[in-house]
Every structure is written in structure tokens, then in C-alpha cells.
XYZ file of C-alpha atoms in Angstrom:
148
model
C -296.048 -11.893 -8.924
C -299.071 -10.996 -6.788
C -299.634 -7.817 -8.789
C -299.749 -9.865 -11.992
C -302.381 -12.157 -10.461
C -304.447 -9.145 -9.386
C -304.284 -7.489 -12.804
C -305.211 -10.722 -14.586
C -308.398 -10.816 -12.531
C -309.305 -7.122 -12.570
C -309.471 -6.509 -16.329
C -311.978 -9.311 -17.065
C -314.044 -8.282 -14.036
C -314.247 -4.665 -15.215
C -315.100 -5.845 -18.717
C -317.937 -8.037 -17.381
C -319.186 -5.177 -15.190
C -319.274 -2.929 -18.262
C -321.525 -5.480 -20.006
C -323.842 -5.783 -16.990
C -324.134 -2.022 -16.555
C -325.047 -1.617 -20.232
C -327.677 -4.384 -20.207
C -330.873 -3.516 -22.063
C -332.793 -5.683 -19.580
C -332.205 -3.047 -16.888
C -333.710 -0.330 -19.074
C -336.545 -2.498 -20.342
C -337.910 -3.192 -16.860
C -336.987 0.198 -15.420
C -335.307 -1.247 -12.327
C -332.937 1.716 -12.031
C -335.594 4.411 -12.043
C -334.294 7.497 -10.246
C -330.724 6.217 -10.328
C -329.990 7.113 -13.935
C -327.335 9.688 -13.051
C -325.246 7.216 -11.041
C -325.793 4.513 -13.638
C -324.670 6.747 -16.513
C -321.648 7.922 -14.517
C -320.532 4.363 -13.901
C -321.072 3.367 -17.533
C -319.021 6.395 -18.621
C -316.139 5.640 -16.212
C -315.708 1.922 -16.925
C -314.066 2.082 -20.398
C -311.294 4.500 -19.277
C -310.714 2.458 -16.114
C -310.347 -0.643 -18.277
C -307.702 1.110 -20.381
C -305.845 2.338 -17.290
C -305.500 -1.177 -15.873
C -302.895 -2.011 -18.528
C -300.815 1.002 -17.512
C -301.247 0.155 -13.831
C -299.989 -3.377 -14.492
C -296.772 -1.986 -15.928
C -296.286 0.257 -12.902
C -297.298 -2.339 -10.309
C -293.853 -2.198 -8.734
C -294.434 1.465 -7.817
C -295.414 2.061 -4.250
C -299.186 1.942 -3.758
C -300.145 0.729 -7.234
C -300.639 -2.871 -6.142
C -302.882 -1.671 -3.302
C -304.832 0.485 -5.782
C -305.381 -2.539 -8.044
C -306.565 -4.550 -5.033
C -309.034 -1.792 -4.080
C -310.243 -1.625 -7.672
C -310.822 -5.381 -7.648
C -312.869 -5.091 -4.444
C -314.918 -2.207 -5.867
C -315.603 -4.140 -9.066
C -316.761 -7.193 -7.094
C -319.162 -5.007 -5.131
C -320.427 -3.309 -8.296
C -320.959 -6.701 -9.927
C -323.080 -7.764 -6.952
C -325.165 -4.600 -7.249
C -325.788 -5.137 -10.958
C -326.566 -8.823 -10.340
C -329.289 -7.663 -7.937
C -330.638 -5.213 -10.534
C -330.609 -7.965 -13.150
C -332.404 -10.348 -10.783
C -335.061 -7.698 -10.136
C -335.517 -7.144 -13.869
C -335.910 -10.891 -14.429
C -338.368 -11.104 -11.509
C -340.437 -8.306 -13.038
C -340.373 -9.982 -16.444
C -341.515 -13.280 -14.909
C -344.313 -11.510 -13.065
C -345.377 -9.636 -16.201
C -345.435 -12.856 -18.235
C -347.444 -14.652 -15.542
C -344.741 -17.171 -14.658
C -344.914 -16.398 -10.965
C -348.650 -17.163 -10.897
C -347.992 -20.478 -12.670
C -345.807 -21.537 -9.762
C -348.686 -20.988 -7.364
C -347.029 -18.091 -5.600
C -349.706 -15.573 -6.525
C -352.697 -17.840 -6.002
C -352.781 -17.521 -2.240
C -353.392 -14.313 -0.318
C -350.169 -12.849 0.985
C -350.301 -11.114 4.303
C -346.604 -10.284 4.167
C -345.386 -9.501 0.657
C -341.948 -10.919 -0.045
C -340.969 -8.037 -2.271
C -341.339 -4.335 -1.664
C -340.445 -2.098 -4.633
C -339.915 0.986 -2.452
C -337.552 -0.826 -0.079
C -335.685 -2.299 -3.060
C -335.372 1.134 -4.651
C -334.033 2.753 -1.459
C -331.604 -0.081 -0.674
C -330.263 -0.298 -4.220
C -329.995 3.479 -4.580
C -327.797 3.557 -1.496
C -325.647 0.649 -2.718
C -325.211 2.144 -6.198
C -324.292 5.530 -4.753
C -321.694 3.857 -2.521
C -320.198 2.052 -5.538
C -320.009 5.282 -7.559
C -318.357 7.081 -4.623
C -315.766 4.305 -4.342
C -314.989 4.547 -8.046
C -314.745 8.327 -7.751
C -312.121 7.918 -5.017
C -310.212 5.369 -7.097
C -310.212 7.720 -10.088
C -308.775 10.504 -7.935
C -306.006 8.160 -6.821
C -305.539 7.075 -10.427
C -304.742 10.694 -11.297
C -302.111 10.866 -8.528
C -300.392 7.814 -10.026
C -300.596 9.498 -13.464
C -301.789 6.378 -15.254
């Protein structure tokens, strides 16, 4: 019963992640500059993973499959968080470009300590995205051992 609950959650999560990863907003505001390889890899892997979930559901009684589904769910949650942060950054850049941040009075005063650092964001997000891709790579290797 628990494996059914896991699989009912994982498929929609992977589907939503696929939409987020393919968002044109990310490309439009170039928030993933320098991370294209990892981004493309993840976008390429998500459709086959989505198809494999159905097979994994049928084999959930096999030893280790339920644990694999649980790990996949955790990885997808983490990836969703990463892409939420990229989407937030893209929206922040769009608001700044359109002058909405200045309208709120944020840009009118002199800032001694900037609240956003593009370089720090780029480094932090590059590390997080690489970690997500590595996790998915490990899950795909395990997927092959289960012969889904």
C-alpha cells in the first residue's frame, strides 16, 4: 500500500519538474548561464524516468524497488526546489528590467550591502544543480539494475 502512495506522488512530481525545467522564462532571462549541460541532461532524462515509474509501480513488491521510488521522490523534490529558485531569479530579473523594483522604493536608496549577488547565486545554484544531476545519474544506474 505504501508503494502505491509513493508512486501516486512521484509521477505528477516528475511531470511538474519536466515543465519547470523546460520553462522558456529560464532561457529568456539567462539564469542558467554556464549550467546548460546539466540543464539539458536533466531535461533529456526526465521523460524516460517518467515512463519507468509505471514499470516500477508494477514491480514495487520486488526488494529495493520501493526504496528506489522513495529516493526518486526525494530527488524530484530537491530538483523542484532548485528550479523554483531559478524561476524566482528569472522573475526577479524581469521585475528589475521592467522597473518594478524601483517602483517599490527598493532602488531609490543607496545600498551599502546589496541583497543579491549574481556571482554568489550562480556558484550556489551551479553546485545545487550538479548535485541534483548526480543524484539522478545514480538513480538511473540503479534503474538499470532493476531492469525497468
